[in-house]
Amino acid sequence: MSTDGWKNFGRYGADGDPGNVHGKIALARALEDALERMIIEGGIKSPVNTRRGLGARMRYLRTTKGGAQALADAGVTATPATVRAWANGKQQPRPATREAIDTAYWNLRAANVLANSGAFKQHLNRGGRGSKIEIHPINQQPVDENRRRDNLRVRSFQVRYVWDDAVDALTTGDAGKLEEIWDDIISELDSDYGAYQYVSHVGLGA
């Protein structure tokens, strides 16, 4: 599967080395990772180099609004007749073109999932149950030994009611709102609140 283009859709770099970052950045990365999984899990499973996989991608690109532009953006310059022939299995594109078709498909799917943020919100809200958040404390190796906190550990708990606002903040790039949401989340840690403003990683689960 080619994921060039859509995989780095986020403003916070889901692929980057996490390091020790403010919780709002780690939360944004966790949301991007969760959205990426949702995009992939609901997408076409057959590889683009199979007849079924290519045909399914071409049908999606030909019948979904924005498909022609997605193909053009991915560098596919074939005529409509050639595109129809690919979709019907009467012609086979070159390997490089298949990869471009794959990129166009995933870019368009990602754009549509992002546009339908309600589905992502439902996924995180889970009918009111919320999502489990796993917070990994900062890597203390760079910290002077006499200033390290040995009691910091991975914290895991269920979080509700923040996900609609979190998704809206992610899609609009509202870092200030993400910071407010992170403060709300770590307020559950009571006296440890300050120790988790900066973290090494945040994960989201069921």
mmCIF file with all atom_site columns, C-alpha atoms in Angstrom:
data_model
loop_
_atom_site.group_PDB
_atom_site.id
_atom_site.type_symbol
_atom_site.label_atom_id
_atom_site.label_alt_id
_atom_site.label_comp_id
_atom_site.label_asym_id
_atom_site.label_entity_id
_atom_site.label_seq_id
_atom_site.pdbx_PDB_ins_code
_atom_site.Cartn_x
_atom_site.Cartn_y
_atom_site.Cartn_z
_atom_site.occupancy
_atom_site.B_iso_or_equiv
_atom_site.pdbx_formal_charge
_atom_site.auth_seq_id
_atom_site.auth_comp_id
_atom_site.auth_asym_id
_atom_site.auth_atom_id
_atom_site.pdbx_PDB_model_num
ATOM 1   C CA . MET A 1 1   ? 0.000   0.000  0.000   1.00 0.00 ? 1   MET A CA 1
ATOM 2   C CA . SER A 1 2   ? 1.350   3.415  -0.903  1.00 0.00 ? 2   SER A CA 1
ATOM 3   C CA . THR A 1 3   ? 0.606   6.056  1.708   1.00 0.00 ? 3   THR A CA 1
ATOM 4   C CA . ASP A 1 4   ? 2.580   8.943  0.215   1.00 0.00 ? 4   ASP A CA 1
ATOM 5   C CA . GLY A 1 5   ? 0.708   12.162 0.806   1.00 0.00 ? 5   GLY A CA 1
ATOM 6   C CA . TRP A 1 6   ? -2.071  11.215 3.195   1.00 0.00 ? 6   TRP A CA 1
ATOM 7   C CA . LYS A 1 7   ? 0.045   9.697  5.954   1.00 0.00 ? 7   LYS A CA 1
ATOM 8   C CA . ASN A 1 8   ? 1.479   13.080 6.866   1.00 0.00 ? 8   ASN A CA 1
ATOM 9   C CA . PHE A 1 9   ? -1.837  14.895 6.809   1.00 0.00 ? 9   PHE A CA 1
ATOM 10  C CA . GLY A 1 10  ? -1.436  16.090 10.404  1.00 0.00 ? 10  GLY A CA 1
ATOM 11  C CA . ARG A 1 11  ? 0.020   19.313 11.627  1.00 0.00 ? 11  ARG A CA 1
ATOM 12  C CA . TYR A 1 12  ? 1.786   17.582 14.484  1.00 0.00 ? 12  TYR A CA 1
ATOM 13  C CA . GLY A 1 13  ? 3.784   14.897 12.655  1.00 0.00 ? 13  GLY A CA 1
ATOM 14  C CA . ALA A 1 14  ? 2.437   11.502 13.612  1.00 0.00 ? 14  ALA A CA 1
ATOM 15  C CA . ASP A 1 15  ? 5.548   9.931  12.097  1.00 0.00 ? 15  ASP A CA 1
ATOM 16  C CA . GLY A 1 16  ? 8.062   12.004 14.015  1.00 0.00 ? 16  GLY A CA 1
ATOM 17  C CA . ASP A 1 17  ? 10.285  10.990 16.913  1.00 0.00 ? 17  ASP A CA 1
ATOM 18  C CA . PRO A 1 18  ? 8.086   11.808 19.938  1.00 0.00 ? 18  PRO A CA 1
ATOM 19  C CA . GLY A 1 19  ? 10.879  12.871 22.313  1.00 0.00 ? 19  GLY A CA 1
ATOM 20  C CA . ASN A 1 20  ? 9.691   14.772 25.359  1.00 0.00 ? 20  ASN A CA 1
ATOM 21  C CA . VAL A 1 21  ? 6.871   17.033 24.188  1.00 0.00 ? 21  VAL A CA 1
ATOM 22  C CA . HIS A 1 22  ? 3.968   18.960 25.623  1.00 0.00 ? 22  HIS A CA 1
ATOM 23  C CA . GLY A 1 23  ? 0.933   16.761 26.162  1.00 0.00 ? 23  GLY A CA 1
ATOM 24  C CA . LYS A 1 24  ? -1.087  18.657 23.551  1.00 0.00 ? 24  LYS A CA 1
ATOM 25  C CA . ILE A 1 25  ? 1.427   17.583 20.884  1.00 0.00 ? 25  ILE A CA 1
ATOM 26  C CA . ALA A 1 26  ? 1.421   13.962 22.073  1.00 0.00 ? 26  ALA A CA 1
ATOM 27  C CA . LEU A 1 27  ? -2.389  13.995 22.161  1.00 0.00 ? 27  LEU A CA 1
ATOM 28  C CA . ALA A 1 28  ? -2.541  15.333 18.592  1.00 0.00 ? 28  ALA A CA 1
ATOM 29  C CA . ARG A 1 29  ? -0.166  12.586 17.458  1.00 0.00 ? 29  ARG A CA 1
ATOM 30  C CA . ALA A 1 30  ? -2.293  9.963  19.195  1.00 0.00 ? 30  ALA A CA 1
ATOM 31  C CA . LEU A 1 31  ? -5.400  11.303 17.450  1.00 0.00 ? 31  LEU A CA 1
ATOM 32  C CA . GLU A 1 32  ? -3.584  11.213 14.108  1.00 0.00 ? 32  GLU A CA 1
ATOM 33  C CA . ASP A 1 33  ? -2.515  7.615  14.727  1.00 0.00 ? 33  ASP A CA 1
ATOM 34  C CA . ALA A 1 34  ? -6.097  6.635  15.623  1.00 0.00 ? 34  ALA A CA 1
ATOM 35  C CA . LEU A 1 35  ? -7.425  8.363  12.513  1.00 0.00 ? 35  LEU A CA 1
ATOM 36  C CA . GLU A 1 36  ? -4.781  6.658  10.374  1.00 0.00 ? 36  GLU A CA 1
ATOM 37  C CA . ARG A 1 37  ? -5.874  3.257  11.705  1.00 0.00 ? 37  ARG A CA 1
ATOM 38  C CA . MET A 1 38  ? -9.503  4.127  10.955  1.00 0.00 ? 38  MET A CA 1
ATOM 39  C CA . ILE A 1 39  ? -8.595  5.114  7.385   1.00 0.00 ? 39  ILE A CA 1
ATOM 40  C CA . ILE A 1 40  ? -6.690  1.886  6.788   1.00 0.00 ? 40  ILE A CA 1
ATOM 41  C CA . GLU A 1 41  ? -9.085  -0.497 8.562   1.00 0.00 ? 41  GLU A CA 1
ATOM 42  C CA . GLY A 1 42  ? -12.058 0.731  6.546   1.00 0.00 ? 42  GLY A CA 1
ATOM 43  C CA . GLY A 1 43  ? -10.189 0.823  3.261   1.00 0.00 ? 43  GLY A CA 1
ATOM 44  C CA . ILE A 1 44  ? -9.677  -1.647 0.429   1.00 0.00 ? 44  ILE A CA 1
ATOM 45  C CA . LYS A 1 45  ? -7.695  -4.655 1.614   1.00 0.00 ? 45  LYS A CA 1
ATOM 46  C CA . SER A 1 46  ? -6.656  -6.141 -1.750  1.00 0.00 ? 46  SER A CA 1
ATOM 47  C CA . PRO A 1 47  ? -3.287  -4.799 -2.986  1.00 0.00 ? 47  PRO A CA 1
ATOM 48  C CA . VAL A 1 48  ? -3.307  -2.450 -5.938  1.00 0.00 ? 48  VAL A CA 1
ATOM 49  C CA . ASN A 1 49  ? -1.237  -4.916 -8.001  1.00 0.00 ? 49  ASN A CA 1
ATOM 50  C CA . THR A 1 50  ? -4.133  -7.406 -8.016  1.00 0.00 ? 50  THR A CA 1
ATOM 51  C CA . ARG A 1 51  ? -7.051  -7.173 -10.416 1.00 0.00 ? 51  ARG A CA 1
ATOM 52  C CA . ARG A 1 52  ? -9.546  -6.936 -7.556  1.00 0.00 ? 52  ARG A CA 1
ATOM 53  C CA . GLY A 1 53  ? -7.555  -4.294 -5.731  1.00 0.00 ? 53  GLY A CA 1
ATOM 54  C CA . LEU A 1 54  ? -7.004  -2.128 -8.782  1.00 0.00 ? 54  LEU A CA 1
ATOM 55  C CA . GLY A 1 55  ? -10.634 -2.432 -9.863  1.00 0.00 ? 55  GLY A CA 1
ATOM 56  C CA . ALA A 1 56  ? -11.937 -1.491 -6.420  1.00 0.00 ? 56  ALA A CA 1
ATOM 57  C CA . ARG A 1 57  ? -9.708  1.580  -6.280  1.00 0.00 ? 57  ARG A CA 1
ATOM 58  C CA . MET A 1 58  ? -10.710 2.668  -9.745  1.00 0.00 ? 58  MET A CA 1
ATOM 59  C CA . ARG A 1 59  ? -14.413 2.293  -8.939  1.00 0.00 ? 59  ARG A CA 1
ATOM 60  C CA . TYR A 1 60  ? -13.972 4.410  -5.811  1.00 0.00 ? 60  TYR A CA 1
ATOM 61  C CA . LEU A 1 61  ? -12.019 7.072  -7.684  1.00 0.00 ? 61  LEU A CA 1
ATOM 62  C CA . ARG A 1 62  ? -14.509 7.155  -10.576 1.00 0.00 ? 62  ARG A CA 1
ATOM 63  C CA . THR A 1 63  ? -17.658 7.287  -8.441  1.00 0.00 ? 63  THR A CA 1
ATOM 64  C CA . THR A 1 64  ? -16.539 9.458  -5.536  1.00 0.00 ? 64  THR A CA 1
ATOM 65  C CA . LYS A 1 65  ? -16.507 13.245 -5.721  1.00 0.00 ? 65  LYS A CA 1
ATOM 66  C CA . GLY A 1 66  ? -12.959 14.488 -6.068  1.00 0.00 ? 66  GLY A CA 1
ATOM 67  C CA . GLY A 1 67  ? -11.682 11.267 -7.624  1.00 0.00 ? 67  GLY A CA 1
ATOM 68  C CA . ALA A 1 68  ? -10.516 12.839 -10.872 1.00 0.00 ? 68  ALA A CA 1
ATOM 69  C CA . GLN A 1 69  ? -8.657  15.552 -8.982  1.00 0.00 ? 69  GLN A CA 1
ATOM 70  C CA . ALA A 1 70  ? -7.079  12.983 -6.671  1.00 0.00 ? 70  ALA A CA 1
ATOM 71  C CA . LEU A 1 71  ? -5.762  11.100 -9.699  1.00 0.00 ? 71  LEU A CA 1
ATOM 72  C CA . ALA A 1 72  ? -4.420  14.304 -11.219 1.00 0.00 ? 72  ALA A CA 1
ATOM 73  C CA . ASP A 1 73  ? -2.774  15.320 -7.944  1.00 0.00 ? 73  ASP A CA 1
ATOM 74  C CA . ALA A 1 74  ? -1.086  11.912 -7.806  1.00 0.00 ? 74  ALA A CA 1
ATOM 75  C CA . GLY A 1 75  ? 0.308   12.438 -11.306 1.00 0.00 ? 75  GLY A CA 1
ATOM 76  C CA . VAL A 1 76  ? -2.084  10.217 -13.281 1.00 0.00 ? 76  VAL A CA 1
ATOM 77  C CA . THR A 1 77  ? -2.665  11.922 -16.632 1.00 0.00 ? 77  THR A CA 1
ATOM 78  C CA . ALA A 1 78  ? -4.488  9.153  -18.526 1.00 0.00 ? 78  ALA A CA 1
ATOM 79  C CA . THR A 1 79  ? -7.498  9.904  -20.724 1.00 0.00 ? 79  THR A CA 1
ATOM 80  C CA . PRO A 1 80  ? -10.998 9.118  -19.441 1.00 0.00 ? 80  PRO A CA 1
ATOM 81  C CA . ALA A 1 81  ? -11.149 6.199  -21.874 1.00 0.00 ? 81  ALA A CA 1
ATOM 82  C CA . THR A 1 82  ? -7.972  4.704  -20.435 1.00 0.00 ? 82  THR A CA 1
ATOM 83  C CA . VAL A 1 83  ? -9.252  5.189  -16.882 1.00 0.00 ? 83  VAL A CA 1
ATOM 84  C CA . ARG A 1 84  ? -12.437 3.337  -17.830 1.00 0.00 ? 84  ARG A CA 1
ATOM 85  C CA . ALA A 1 85  ? -10.386 0.525  -19.365 1.00 0.00 ? 85  ALA A CA 1
ATOM 86  C CA . TRP A 1 86  ? -8.399  0.191  -16.124 1.00 0.00 ? 86  TRP A CA 1
ATOM 87  C CA . ALA A 1 87  ? -11.611 0.139  -14.097 1.00 0.00 ? 87  ALA A CA 1
ATOM 88  C CA . ASN A 1 88  ? -13.125 -2.554 -16.354 1.00 0.00 ? 88  ASN A CA 1
ATOM 89  C CA . GLY A 1 89  ? -9.997  -4.688 -16.345 1.00 0.00 ? 89  GLY A CA 1
ATOM 90  C CA . LYS A 1 90  ? -9.464  -4.279 -20.088 1.00 0.00 ? 90  LYS A CA 1
ATOM 91  C CA . GLN A 1 91  ? -6.097  -2.595 -19.656 1.00 0.00 ? 91  GLN A CA 1
ATOM 92  C CA . GLN A 1 92  ? -3.403  -2.716 -17.000 1.00 0.00 ? 92  GLN A CA 1
ATOM 93  C CA . PRO A 1 93  ? -1.537  0.417  -15.956 1.00 0.00 ? 93  PRO A CA 1
ATOM 94  C CA . ARG A 1 94  ? 2.226   0.400  -15.604 1.00 0.00 ? 94  ARG A CA 1
ATOM 95  C CA . PRO A 1 95  ? 3.618   -0.353 -12.103 1.00 0.00 ? 95  PRO A CA 1
ATOM 96  C CA . ALA A 1 96  ? 4.446   3.307  -11.454 1.00 0.00 ? 96  ALA A CA 1
ATOM 97  C CA . THR A 1 97  ? 0.929   4.305  -12.464 1.00 0.00 ? 97  THR A CA 1
ATOM 98  C CA . ARG A 1 98  ? -0.572  1.651  -10.187 1.00 0.00 ? 98  ARG A CA 1
ATOM 99  C CA . GLU A 1 99  ? 1.356   3.169  -7.294  1.00 0.00 ? 99  GLU A CA 1
ATOM 100 C CA . ALA A 1 100 ? 0.027   6.613  -8.234  1.00 0.00 ? 100 ALA A CA 1
ATOM 101 C CA . ILE A 1 101 ? -3.529  5.206  -8.344  1.00 0.00 ? 101 ILE A CA 1
ATOM 102 C CA . ASP A 1 102 ? -2.982  3.713  -4.903  1.00 0.00 ? 102 ASP A CA 1
ATOM 103 C CA . THR A 1 103 ? -1.787  7.079  -3.595  1.00 0.00 ? 103 THR A CA 1
ATOM 104 C CA . ALA A 1 104 ? -4.781  8.831  -5.159  1.00 0.00 ? 104 ALA A CA 1
ATOM 105 C CA . TYR A 1 105 ? -7.162  6.338  -3.541  1.00 0.00 ? 105 TYR A CA 1
ATOM 106 C CA . TRP A 1 106 ? -5.712  6.676  -0.038  1.00 0.00 ? 106 TRP A CA 1
ATOM 107 C CA . ASN A 1 107 ? -5.488  10.469 -0.313  1.00 0.00 ? 107 ASN A CA 1
ATOM 108 C CA . LEU A 1 108 ? -9.147  10.683 -1.317  1.00 0.00 ? 108 LEU A CA 1
ATOM 109 C CA . ARG A 1 109 ? -10.255 8.239  1.363   1.00 0.00 ? 109 ARG A CA 1
ATOM 110 C CA . ALA A 1 110 ? -8.339  10.202 3.996   1.00 0.00 ? 110 ALA A CA 1
ATOM 111 C CA . ALA A 1 111 ? -9.889  13.475 2.825   1.00 0.00 ? 111 ALA A CA 1
ATOM 112 C CA . ASN A 1 112 ? -13.375 11.975 3.022   1.00 0.00 ? 112 ASN A CA 1
ATOM 113 C CA . VAL A 1 113 ? -12.803 10.508 6.480   1.00 0.00 ? 113 VAL A CA 1
ATOM 114 C CA . LEU A 1 114 ? -11.478 13.870 7.672   1.00 0.00 ? 114 LEU A CA 1
ATOM 115 C CA . ALA A 1 115 ? -14.454 15.661 6.141   1.00 0.00 ? 115 ALA A CA 1
ATOM 116 C CA . ASN A 1 116 ? -16.817 13.292 7.945   1.00 0.00 ? 116 ASN A CA 1
ATOM 117 C CA . SER A 1 117 ? -15.339 13.975 11.369  1.00 0.00 ? 117 SER A CA 1
ATOM 118 C CA . GLY A 1 118 ? -18.577 12.808 13.005  1.00 0.00 ? 118 GLY A CA 1
ATOM 119 C CA . ALA A 1 119 ? -17.626 9.193  12.352  1.00 0.00 ? 119 ALA A CA 1
ATOM 120 C CA . PHE A 1 120 ? -14.246 9.722  14.000  1.00 0.00 ? 120 PHE A CA 1
ATOM 121 C CA . LYS A 1 121 ? -15.900 11.382 16.984  1.00 0.00 ? 121 LYS A CA 1
ATOM 122 C CA . GLN A 1 122 ? -18.278 8.436  17.355  1.00 0.00 ? 122 GLN A CA 1
ATOM 123 C CA . HIS A 1 123 ? -15.327 6.080  17.175  1.00 0.00 ? 123 HIS A CA 1
ATOM 124 C CA . LEU A 1 124 ? -13.630 7.871  20.083  1.00 0.00 ? 124 LEU A CA 1
ATOM 125 C CA . ASN A 1 125 ? -16.791 8.451  22.131  1.00 0.00 ? 125 ASN A CA 1
ATOM 126 C CA . ARG A 1 126 ? -17.821 4.769  21.839  1.00 0.00 ? 126 ARG A CA 1
ATOM 127 C CA . GLY A 1 127 ? -21.424 5.389  22.805  1.00 0.00 ? 127 GLY A CA 1
ATOM 128 C CA . GLY A 1 128 ? -20.497 7.403  25.891  1.00 0.00 ? 128 GLY A CA 1
ATOM 129 C CA . ARG A 1 129 ? -17.881 4.957  27.162  1.00 0.00 ? 129 ARG A CA 1
ATOM 130 C CA . GLY A 1 130 ? -15.062 7.131  25.888  1.00 0.00 ? 130 GLY A CA 1
ATOM 131 C CA . SER A 1 131 ? -11.578 5.969  24.962  1.00 0.00 ? 131 SER A CA 1
ATOM 132 C CA . LYS A 1 132 ? -8.770  4.708  27.143  1.00 0.00 ? 132 LYS A CA 1
ATOM 133 C CA . ILE A 1 133 ? -5.752  6.983  27.201  1.00 0.00 ? 133 ILE A CA 1
ATOM 134 C CA . GLU A 1 134 ? -2.266  5.748  28.056  1.00 0.00 ? 134 GLU A CA 1
ATOM 135 C CA . ILE A 1 135 ? 0.203   8.425  29.120  1.00 0.00 ? 135 ILE A CA 1
ATOM 136 C CA . HIS A 1 136 ? 3.919   7.677  29.125  1.00 0.00 ? 136 HIS A CA 1
ATOM 137 C CA . PRO A 1 137 ? 5.993   10.022 31.301  1.00 0.00 ? 137 PRO A CA 1
ATOM 138 C CA . ILE A 1 138 ? 8.968   11.933 29.964  1.00 0.00 ? 138 ILE A CA 1
ATOM 139 C CA . ASN A 1 139 ? 12.220  10.135 29.340  1.00 0.00 ? 139 ASN A CA 1
ATOM 140 C CA . GLN A 1 140 ? 14.276  11.210 32.334  1.00 0.00 ? 140 GLN A CA 1
ATOM 141 C CA . GLN A 1 141 ? 17.665  10.144 30.985  1.00 0.00 ? 141 GLN A CA 1
ATOM 142 C CA . PRO A 1 142 ? 18.622  13.732 30.076  1.00 0.00 ? 142 PRO A CA 1
ATOM 143 C CA . VAL A 1 143 ? 17.537  14.976 33.536  1.00 0.00 ? 143 VAL A CA 1
ATOM 144 C CA . ASP A 1 144 ? 20.168  15.427 36.240  1.00 0.00 ? 144 ASP A CA 1
ATOM 145 C CA . GLU A 1 145 ? 20.117  12.302 38.394  1.00 0.00 ? 145 GLU A CA 1
ATOM 146 C CA . ASN A 1 146 ? 19.339  14.206 41.575  1.00 0.00 ? 146 ASN A CA 1
ATOM 147 C CA . ARG A 1 147 ? 16.311  15.827 39.890  1.00 0.00 ? 147 ARG A CA 1
ATOM 148 C CA . ARG A 1 148 ? 14.716  12.668 38.466  1.00 0.00 ? 148 ARG A CA 1
ATOM 149 C CA . ARG A 1 149 ? 11.343  11.465 39.729  1.00 0.00 ? 149 ARG A CA 1
ATOM 150 C CA . ASP A 1 150 ? 11.515  7.720  40.202  1.00 0.00 ? 150 ASP A CA 1
ATOM 151 C CA . ASN A 1 151 ? 7.795   7.428  40.922  1.00 0.00 ? 151 ASN A CA 1
ATOM 152 C CA . LEU A 1 152 ? 6.643   8.454  37.443  1.00 0.00 ? 152 LEU A CA 1
ATOM 153 C CA . ARG A 1 153 ? 4.957   5.608  35.607  1.00 0.00 ? 153 ARG A CA 1
ATOM 154 C CA . VAL A 1 154 ? 2.674   4.943  32.679  1.00 0.00 ? 154 VAL A CA 1
ATOM 155 C CA . ARG A 1 155 ? -0.832  6.088  33.558  1.00 0.00 ? 155 ARG A CA 1
ATOM 156 C CA . SER A 1 156 ? -3.900  4.569  31.925  1.00 0.00 ? 156 SER A CA 1
ATOM 157 C CA . PHE A 1 157 ? -7.544  5.565  32.403  1.00 0.00 ? 157 PHE A CA 1
ATOM 158 C CA . GLN A 1 158 ? -10.803 6.076  30.511  1.00 0.00 ? 158 GLN A CA 1
ATOM 159 C CA . VAL A 1 159 ? -11.526 9.569  29.173  1.00 0.00 ? 159 VAL A CA 1
ATOM 160 C CA . ARG A 1 160 ? -15.005 10.788 28.203  1.00 0.00 ? 160 ARG A CA 1
ATOM 161 C CA . TYR A 1 161 ? -16.623 13.971 26.961  1.00 0.00 ? 161 TYR A CA 1
ATOM 162 C CA . VAL A 1 162 ? -13.566 15.639 25.402  1.00 0.00 ? 162 VAL A CA 1
ATOM 163 C CA . TRP A 1 163 ? -13.378 13.878 22.053  1.00 0.00 ? 163 TRP A CA 1
ATOM 164 C CA . ASP A 1 164 ? -15.707 16.060 19.975  1.00 0.00 ? 164 ASP A CA 1
ATOM 165 C CA . ASP A 1 165 ? -13.690 19.139 20.913  1.00 0.00 ? 165 ASP A CA 1
ATOM 166 C CA . ALA A 1 166 ? -10.399 17.280 20.451  1.00 0.00 ? 166 ALA A CA 1
ATOM 167 C CA . VAL A 1 167 ? -11.256 16.217 16.898  1.00 0.00 ? 167 VAL A CA 1
ATOM 168 C CA . ASP A 1 168 ? -12.408 19.747 16.020  1.00 0.00 ? 168 ASP A CA 1
ATOM 169 C CA . ALA A 1 169 ? -9.170  21.167 17.446  1.00 0.00 ? 169 ALA A CA 1
ATOM 170 C CA . LEU A 1 170 ? -7.077  18.670 15.503  1.00 0.00 ? 170 LEU A CA 1
ATOM 171 C CA . THR A 1 171 ? -8.773  19.338 12.168  1.00 0.00 ? 171 THR A CA 1
ATOM 172 C CA . THR A 1 172 ? -8.567  23.129 12.577  1.00 0.00 ? 172 THR A CA 1
ATOM 173 C CA . GLY A 1 173 ? -5.047  23.145 14.031  1.00 0.00 ? 173 GLY A CA 1
ATOM 174 C CA . ASP A 1 174 ? -6.192  24.849 17.251  1.00 0.00 ? 174 ASP A CA 1
ATOM 175 C CA . ALA A 1 175 ? -3.190  24.238 19.532  1.00 0.00 ? 175 ALA A CA 1
ATOM 176 C CA . GLY A 1 176 ? -4.655  26.389 22.278  1.00 0.00 ? 176 GLY A CA 1
ATOM 177 C CA . LYS A 1 177 ? -7.783  24.242 22.458  1.00 0.00 ? 177 LYS A CA 1
ATOM 178 C CA . LEU A 1 178 ? -5.702  21.064 22.479  1.00 0.00 ? 178 LEU A CA 1
ATOM 179 C CA . GLU A 1 179 ? -3.759  22.459 25.427  1.00 0.00 ? 179 GLU A CA 1
ATOM 180 C CA . GLU A 1 180 ? -7.002  23.146 27.304  1.00 0.00 ? 180 GLU A CA 1
ATOM 181 C CA . ILE A 1 181 ? -8.179  19.599 26.590  1.00 0.00 ? 181 ILE A CA 1
ATOM 182 C CA . TRP A 1 182 ? -4.857  18.146 27.766  1.00 0.00 ? 182 TRP A CA 1
ATOM 183 C CA . ASP A 1 183 ? -5.141  20.127 30.999  1.00 0.00 ? 183 ASP A CA 1
ATOM 184 C CA . ASP A 1 184 ? -8.632  18.683 31.494  1.00 0.00 ? 184 ASP A CA 1
ATOM 185 C CA . ILE A 1 185 ? -7.348  15.146 30.892  1.00 0.00 ? 185 ILE A CA 1
ATOM 186 C CA . ILE A 1 186 ? -4.391  15.285 33.280  1.00 0.00 ? 186 ILE A CA 1
ATOM 187 C CA . SER A 1 187 ? -6.467  16.988 35.986  1.00 0.00 ? 187 SER A CA 1
ATOM 188 C CA . GLU A 1 188 ? -7.646  13.415 36.667  1.00 0.00 ? 188 GLU A CA 1
ATOM 189 C CA . LEU A 1 189 ? -4.143  12.723 38.013  1.00 0.00 ? 189 LEU A CA 1
ATOM 190 C CA . ASP A 1 190 ? -4.608  15.067 40.981  1.00 0.00 ? 190 ASP A CA 1
ATOM 191 C CA . SER A 1 191 ? -1.236  15.736 42.642  1.00 0.00 ? 191 SER A CA 1
ATOM 192 C CA . ASP A 1 192 ? 0.685   14.257 39.687  1.00 0.00 ? 192 ASP A CA 1
ATOM 193 C CA . TYR A 1 193 ? -0.893  16.785 37.330  1.00 0.00 ? 193 TYR A CA 1
ATOM 194 C CA . GLY A 1 194 ? 2.264   18.847 36.813  1.00 0.00 ? 194 GLY A CA 1
ATOM 195 C CA . ALA A 1 195 ? 4.448   15.831 36.122  1.00 0.00 ? 195 ALA A CA 1
ATOM 196 C CA . TYR A 1 196 ? 2.484   14.932 32.997  1.00 0.00 ? 196 TYR A CA 1
ATOM 197 C CA . GLN A 1 197 ? 2.256   18.275 31.257  1.00 0.00 ? 197 GLN A CA 1
ATOM 198 C CA . TYR A 1 198 ? 5.208   17.057 29.209  1.00 0.00 ? 198 TYR A CA 1
ATOM 199 C CA . VAL A 1 199 ? 5.283   13.404 28.173  1.00 0.00 ? 199 VAL A CA 1
ATOM 200 C CA . SER A 1 200 ? 7.101   11.003 25.870  1.00 0.00 ? 200 SER A CA 1
ATOM 201 C CA . HIS A 1 201 ? 4.032   9.330  24.332  1.00 0.00 ? 201 HIS A CA 1
ATOM 202 C CA . VAL A 1 202 ? 0.245   9.164  24.441  1.00 0.00 ? 202 VAL A CA 1
ATOM 203 C CA . GLY A 1 203 ? -1.739  6.195  23.142  1.00 0.00 ? 203 GLY A CA 1
ATOM 204 C CA . LEU A 1 204 ? -5.465  5.748  22.572  1.00 0.00 ? 204 LEU A CA 1
ATOM 205 C CA . GLY A 1 205 ? -7.375  2.479  22.886  1.00 0.00 ? 205 GLY A CA 1
ATOM 206 C CA . ALA A 1 206 ? -10.844 1.055  23.403  1.00 0.00 ? 206 ALA A CA 1
#
